[in-house]
Short mmCIF file of C-alpha atoms and ligand atoms in Angstrom, two decimals:
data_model
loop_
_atom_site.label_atom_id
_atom_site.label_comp_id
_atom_site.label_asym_id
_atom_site.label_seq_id
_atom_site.Cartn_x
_atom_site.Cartn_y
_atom_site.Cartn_z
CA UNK A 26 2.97 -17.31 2.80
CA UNK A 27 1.63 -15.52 -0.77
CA UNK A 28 1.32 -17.77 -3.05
CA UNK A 29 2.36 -15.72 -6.95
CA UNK A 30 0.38 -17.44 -9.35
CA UNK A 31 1.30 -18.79 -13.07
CA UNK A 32 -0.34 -17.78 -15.75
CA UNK A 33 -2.09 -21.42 -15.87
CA UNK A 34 -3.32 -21.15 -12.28
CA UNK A 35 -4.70 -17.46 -13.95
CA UNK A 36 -6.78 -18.78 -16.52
CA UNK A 37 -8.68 -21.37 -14.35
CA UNK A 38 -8.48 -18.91 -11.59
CA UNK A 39 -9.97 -16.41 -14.46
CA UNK A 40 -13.05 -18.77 -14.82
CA UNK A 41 -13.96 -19.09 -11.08
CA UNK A 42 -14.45 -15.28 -11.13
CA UNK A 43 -16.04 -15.14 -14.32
CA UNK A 44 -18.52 -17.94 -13.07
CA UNK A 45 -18.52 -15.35 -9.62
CA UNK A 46 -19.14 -12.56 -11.41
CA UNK A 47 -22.17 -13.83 -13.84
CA UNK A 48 -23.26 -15.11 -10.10
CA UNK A 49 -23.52 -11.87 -8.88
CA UNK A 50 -25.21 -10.47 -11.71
CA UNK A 51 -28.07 -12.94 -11.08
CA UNK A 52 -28.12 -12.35 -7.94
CA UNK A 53 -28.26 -8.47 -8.58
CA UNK A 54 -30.71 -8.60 -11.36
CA UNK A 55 -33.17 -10.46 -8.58
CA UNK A 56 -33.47 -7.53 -6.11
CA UNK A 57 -36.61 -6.10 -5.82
CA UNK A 58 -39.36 -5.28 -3.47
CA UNK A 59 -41.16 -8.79 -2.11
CA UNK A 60 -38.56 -10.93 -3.30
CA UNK A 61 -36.78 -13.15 -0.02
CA UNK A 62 -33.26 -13.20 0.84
CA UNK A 63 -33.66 -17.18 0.50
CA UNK A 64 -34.85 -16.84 -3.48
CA UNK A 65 -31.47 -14.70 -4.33
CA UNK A 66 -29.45 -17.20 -2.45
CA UNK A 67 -31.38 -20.06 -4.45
CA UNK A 68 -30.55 -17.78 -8.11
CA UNK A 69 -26.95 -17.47 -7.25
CA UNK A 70 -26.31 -21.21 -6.36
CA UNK A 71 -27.74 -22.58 -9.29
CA UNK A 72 -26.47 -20.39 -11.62
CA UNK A 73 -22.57 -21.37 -9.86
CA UNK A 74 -23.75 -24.63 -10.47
CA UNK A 75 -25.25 -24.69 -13.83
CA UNK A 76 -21.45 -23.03 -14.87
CA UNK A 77 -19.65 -26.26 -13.23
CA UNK A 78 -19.00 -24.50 -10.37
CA UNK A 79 -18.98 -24.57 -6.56
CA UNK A 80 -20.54 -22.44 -4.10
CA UNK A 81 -16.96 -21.37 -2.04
CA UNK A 82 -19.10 -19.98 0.87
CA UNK A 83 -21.39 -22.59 1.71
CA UNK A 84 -20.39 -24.44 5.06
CA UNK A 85 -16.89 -22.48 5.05
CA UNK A 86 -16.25 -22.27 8.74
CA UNK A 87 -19.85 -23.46 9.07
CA UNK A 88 -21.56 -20.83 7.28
CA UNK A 89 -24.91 -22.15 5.87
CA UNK A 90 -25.47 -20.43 2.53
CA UNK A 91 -23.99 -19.70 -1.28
CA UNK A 92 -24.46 -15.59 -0.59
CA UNK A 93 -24.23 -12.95 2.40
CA UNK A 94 -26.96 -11.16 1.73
CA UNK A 95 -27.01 -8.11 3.99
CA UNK A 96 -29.49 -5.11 4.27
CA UNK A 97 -29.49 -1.53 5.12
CA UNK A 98 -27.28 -1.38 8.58
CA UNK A 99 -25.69 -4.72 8.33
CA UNK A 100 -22.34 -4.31 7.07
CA UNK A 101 -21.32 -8.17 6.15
CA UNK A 102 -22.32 -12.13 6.43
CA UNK A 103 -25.96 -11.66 6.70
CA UNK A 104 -27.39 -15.34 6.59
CA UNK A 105 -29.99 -15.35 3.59
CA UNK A 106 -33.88 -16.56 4.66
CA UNK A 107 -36.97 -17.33 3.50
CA UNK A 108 -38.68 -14.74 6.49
CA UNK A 109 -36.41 -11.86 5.08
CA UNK A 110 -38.56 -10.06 2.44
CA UNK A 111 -36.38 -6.90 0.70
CA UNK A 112 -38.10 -3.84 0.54
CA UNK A 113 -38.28 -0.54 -1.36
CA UNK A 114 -35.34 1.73 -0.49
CA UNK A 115 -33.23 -1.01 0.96
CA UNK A 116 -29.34 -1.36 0.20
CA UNK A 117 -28.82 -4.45 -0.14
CA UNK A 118 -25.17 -6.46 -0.29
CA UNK A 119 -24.84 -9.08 -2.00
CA UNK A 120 -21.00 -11.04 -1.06
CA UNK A 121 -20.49 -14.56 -2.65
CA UNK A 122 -17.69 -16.34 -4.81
CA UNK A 123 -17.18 -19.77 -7.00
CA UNK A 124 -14.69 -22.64 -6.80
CA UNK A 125 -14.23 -23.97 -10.33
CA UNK A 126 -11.16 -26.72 -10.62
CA UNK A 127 -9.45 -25.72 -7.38
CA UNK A 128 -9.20 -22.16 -7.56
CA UNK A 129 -11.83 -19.22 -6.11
CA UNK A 130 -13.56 -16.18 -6.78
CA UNK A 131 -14.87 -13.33 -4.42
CA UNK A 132 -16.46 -10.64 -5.54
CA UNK A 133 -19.69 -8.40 -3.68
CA UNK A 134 -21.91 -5.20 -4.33
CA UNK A 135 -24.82 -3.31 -3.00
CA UNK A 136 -27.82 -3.59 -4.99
CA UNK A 137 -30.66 -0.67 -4.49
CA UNK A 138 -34.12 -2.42 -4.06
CA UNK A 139 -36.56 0.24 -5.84
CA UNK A 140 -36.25 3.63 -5.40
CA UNK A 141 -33.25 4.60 -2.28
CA UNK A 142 -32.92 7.71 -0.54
CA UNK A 143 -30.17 10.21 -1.93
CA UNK A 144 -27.96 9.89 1.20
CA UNK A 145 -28.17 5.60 0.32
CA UNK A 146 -26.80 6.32 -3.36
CA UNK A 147 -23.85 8.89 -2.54
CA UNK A 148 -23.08 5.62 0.19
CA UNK A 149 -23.09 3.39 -2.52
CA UNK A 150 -21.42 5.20 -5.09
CA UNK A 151 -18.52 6.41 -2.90
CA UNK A 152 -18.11 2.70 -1.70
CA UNK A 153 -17.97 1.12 -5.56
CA UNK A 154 -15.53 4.46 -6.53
CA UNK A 155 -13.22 3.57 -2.97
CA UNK A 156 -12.99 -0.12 -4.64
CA UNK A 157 -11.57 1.14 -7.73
CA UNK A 158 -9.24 3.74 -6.18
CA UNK A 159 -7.73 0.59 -4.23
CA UNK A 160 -7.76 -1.50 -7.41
CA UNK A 161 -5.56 1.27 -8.85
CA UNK A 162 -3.04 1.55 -6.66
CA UNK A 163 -2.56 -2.56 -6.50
CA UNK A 164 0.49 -1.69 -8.65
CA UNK A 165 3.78 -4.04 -8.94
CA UNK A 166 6.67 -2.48 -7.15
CA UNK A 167 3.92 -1.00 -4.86
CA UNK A 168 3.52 -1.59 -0.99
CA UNK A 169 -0.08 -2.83 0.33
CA UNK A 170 -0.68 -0.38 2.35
CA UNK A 171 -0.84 1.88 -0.72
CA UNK A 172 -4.26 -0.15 -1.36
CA UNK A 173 -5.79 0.81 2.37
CA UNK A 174 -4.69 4.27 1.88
CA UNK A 175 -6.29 5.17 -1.50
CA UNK A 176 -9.45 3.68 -0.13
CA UNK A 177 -9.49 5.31 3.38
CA UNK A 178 -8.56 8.77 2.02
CA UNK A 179 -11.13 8.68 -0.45
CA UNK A 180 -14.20 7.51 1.79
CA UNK A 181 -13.13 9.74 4.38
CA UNK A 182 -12.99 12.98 2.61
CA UNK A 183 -16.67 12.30 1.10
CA UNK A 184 -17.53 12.09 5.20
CA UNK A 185 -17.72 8.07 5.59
CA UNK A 186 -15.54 5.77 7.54
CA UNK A 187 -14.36 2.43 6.96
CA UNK A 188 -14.85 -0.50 8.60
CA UNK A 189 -11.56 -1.56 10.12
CA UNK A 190 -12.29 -4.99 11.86
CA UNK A 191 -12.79 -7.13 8.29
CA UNK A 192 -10.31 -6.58 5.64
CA UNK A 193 -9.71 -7.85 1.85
CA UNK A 194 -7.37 -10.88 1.29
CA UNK A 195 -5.56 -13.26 -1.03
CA UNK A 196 -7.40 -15.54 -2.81
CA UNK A 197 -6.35 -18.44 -4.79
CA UNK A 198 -6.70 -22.09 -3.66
CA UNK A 199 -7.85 -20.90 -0.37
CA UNK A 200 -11.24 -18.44 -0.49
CA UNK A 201 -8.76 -16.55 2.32
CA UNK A 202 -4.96 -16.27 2.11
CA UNK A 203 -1.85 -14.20 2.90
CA UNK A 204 -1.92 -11.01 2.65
CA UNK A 205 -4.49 -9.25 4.64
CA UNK A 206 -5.63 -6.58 2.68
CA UNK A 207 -7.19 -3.75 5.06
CA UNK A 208 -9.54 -0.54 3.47
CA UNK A 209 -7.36 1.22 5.42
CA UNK A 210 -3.86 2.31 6.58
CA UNK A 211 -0.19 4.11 5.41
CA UNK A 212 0.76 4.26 1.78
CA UNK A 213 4.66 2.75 1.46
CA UNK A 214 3.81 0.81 4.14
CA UNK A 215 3.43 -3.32 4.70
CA UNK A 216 4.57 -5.95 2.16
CA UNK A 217 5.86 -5.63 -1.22
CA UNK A 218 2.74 -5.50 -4.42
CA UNK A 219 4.20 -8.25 -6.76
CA UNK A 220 2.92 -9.72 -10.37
CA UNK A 221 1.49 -13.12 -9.58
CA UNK A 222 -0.45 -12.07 -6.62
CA UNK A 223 -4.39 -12.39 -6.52
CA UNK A 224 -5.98 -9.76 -4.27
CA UNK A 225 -9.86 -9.60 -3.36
CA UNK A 226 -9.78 -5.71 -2.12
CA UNK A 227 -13.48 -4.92 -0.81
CA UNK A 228 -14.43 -1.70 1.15
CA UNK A 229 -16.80 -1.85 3.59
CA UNK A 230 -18.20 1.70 4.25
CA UNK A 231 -20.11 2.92 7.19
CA UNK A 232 -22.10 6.14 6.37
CA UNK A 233 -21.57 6.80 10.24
CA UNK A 234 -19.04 5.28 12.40
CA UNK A 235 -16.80 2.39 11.71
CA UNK A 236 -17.55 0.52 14.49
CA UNK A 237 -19.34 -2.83 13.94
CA UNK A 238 -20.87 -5.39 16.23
CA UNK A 239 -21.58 -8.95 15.23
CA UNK A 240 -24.97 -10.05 15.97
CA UNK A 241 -26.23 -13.25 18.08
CA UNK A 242 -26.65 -15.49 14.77
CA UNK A 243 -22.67 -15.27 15.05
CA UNK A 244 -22.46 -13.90 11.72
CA UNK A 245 -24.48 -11.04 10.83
CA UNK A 246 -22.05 -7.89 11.04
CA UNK A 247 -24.37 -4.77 11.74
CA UNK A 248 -22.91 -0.82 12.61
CA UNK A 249 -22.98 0.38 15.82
CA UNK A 250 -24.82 3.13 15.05
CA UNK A 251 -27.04 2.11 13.40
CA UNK A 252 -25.89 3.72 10.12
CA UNK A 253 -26.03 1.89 6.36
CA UNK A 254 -23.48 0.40 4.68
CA UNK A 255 -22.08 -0.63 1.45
CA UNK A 256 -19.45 -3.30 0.12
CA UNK A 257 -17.75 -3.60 -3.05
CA UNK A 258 -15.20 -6.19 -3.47
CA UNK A 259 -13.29 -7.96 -7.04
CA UNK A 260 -10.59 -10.34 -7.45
CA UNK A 261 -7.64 -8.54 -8.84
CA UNK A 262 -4.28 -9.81 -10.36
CA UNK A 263 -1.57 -7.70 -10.25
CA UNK A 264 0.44 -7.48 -13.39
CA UNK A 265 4.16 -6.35 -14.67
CA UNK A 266 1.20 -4.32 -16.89
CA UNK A 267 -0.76 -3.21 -13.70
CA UNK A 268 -3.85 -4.60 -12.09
CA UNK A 269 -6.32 -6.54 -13.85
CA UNK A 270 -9.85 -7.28 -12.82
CA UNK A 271 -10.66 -11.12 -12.50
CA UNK A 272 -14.37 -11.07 -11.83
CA UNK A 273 -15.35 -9.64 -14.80
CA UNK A 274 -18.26 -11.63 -17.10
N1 MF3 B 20 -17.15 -12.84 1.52
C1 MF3 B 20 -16.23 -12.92 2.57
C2 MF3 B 20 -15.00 -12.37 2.02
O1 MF3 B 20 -15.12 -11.65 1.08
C3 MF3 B 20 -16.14 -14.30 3.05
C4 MF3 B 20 -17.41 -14.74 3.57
S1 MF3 B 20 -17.13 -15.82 4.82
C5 MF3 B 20 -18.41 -16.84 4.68
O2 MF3 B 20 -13.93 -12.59 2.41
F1 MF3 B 20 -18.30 -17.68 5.61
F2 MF3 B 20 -19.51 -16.15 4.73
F3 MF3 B 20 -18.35 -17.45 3.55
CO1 CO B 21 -13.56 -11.54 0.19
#
């Protein structure tokens, strides 16, 4: 079922992705050469916290931390640790939301640590542009397969794929709801884009293949091939007036 939401579900809704937004600037601003996995997670909790908010990841379906966290070839759900030291040229993902009165936030982006190789920021550029070509196409009237179309078509004509086995979602009073929301697929096709509905759209882009493999951890999401990746993800509403950004500061 999709839930449509009022526009007093919006404005607290509004506040969980403001408080997951300023969360992922923190988070963000912390990436650097030397600095642990564990000591972003740490940032990022607090600050949810210090905002009156909840960490929406932590122990959802058992997973143990506030962020994903996940470097270089490791596409999704890497488990932040105090052993995992970033380095100079990493990508680095960084995927976490809030909870704040009974509504969520989602929202993710690749942070360079240092300098990054040319081939890293054309990855991560094309991935943060594919977000907001499926952000504008999240229009009313709309089908959402228009979403996974403007995505796919523009990652794949700058040579990337994307990874097909995760996919966006609804968010709301759930972290996941109806629809899925794939980086992929046939515009006009698949349910109908209505005002109301809260979308988190978030690309996952393989600079090689989009095959990915899940490692032994059960949540780390690598490539295949070996090949980096990047993730951008926002909450969106979708208006009468188009689609509106929720995890904005
Ligand atoms: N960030 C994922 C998403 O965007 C959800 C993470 S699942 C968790 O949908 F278990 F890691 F929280
Ligand atoms: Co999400």
């Amino acid at each position: 079922m999709i839930v449509l939401k009022t526009g007093r579900e919006l404005k607290i809704m509004r506040e969980a992705c403001r408080i997951s937004a300023g969360a992922l600037q923190t988070a963000g601003m912390a990436v650097e050469p030397g600095v642990t996995t564990a000591e972003i997670n740490k940032l990022a909790e607090d600050y949810i916290r210090s905002q009156g908010g909840e960490p929406n990841f932590l122990n959802y379906e058992g997973y143990p931390a506030t962020a994903c966290i996940s470097i270089n070839n490791e596409v999704i759900h890497g488990i932040p640790s105090k052993q995992r030291k970033l380095k100079a040229g990493d990508i680095v993902s960084i995927d976490l939301g809030a909870k704040f009165e009974g509504y969520h936030g989602d929202n993710a982006a690749t942070f360079a640590c240092g300098d990054i190789s040319d081939e890293a920021k054309r990855l991560m550029d094309t991935t943060k542009e594919s977000l907001y070509e499926g952000i504008a196409a999240a229009v009313s009237g709309g089908r959402i397969g228009d979403i996974g179309n403007a995505v796919q078509r523009y990652v794949e004509a700058r040579g990337y794929s994307v990874v097909r086995q995760f996919v966006g979602h609804g968010v709301g009073t759930h972290l996941h709801e109806a629809p899925e929301v794939p980086n992929f697929g046939t515009a006009g096709r698949g349910i109908r884009l209505l005002p109301g509905m809260t979308l988190a759209i978030e690309p996952m882009v393989n600079a090689g293949l989009p095959d990915v493999k899940v490692m032994p951890d059960g949540w780390t999401v690598k490539t295949k091939d070996g090949s980096l990746s990047a993730h951008f993800e926002h909450t969106v509403v979708i208006t009468s007036d188009g689609p509106k950004i929720m995890t904005l500061l």
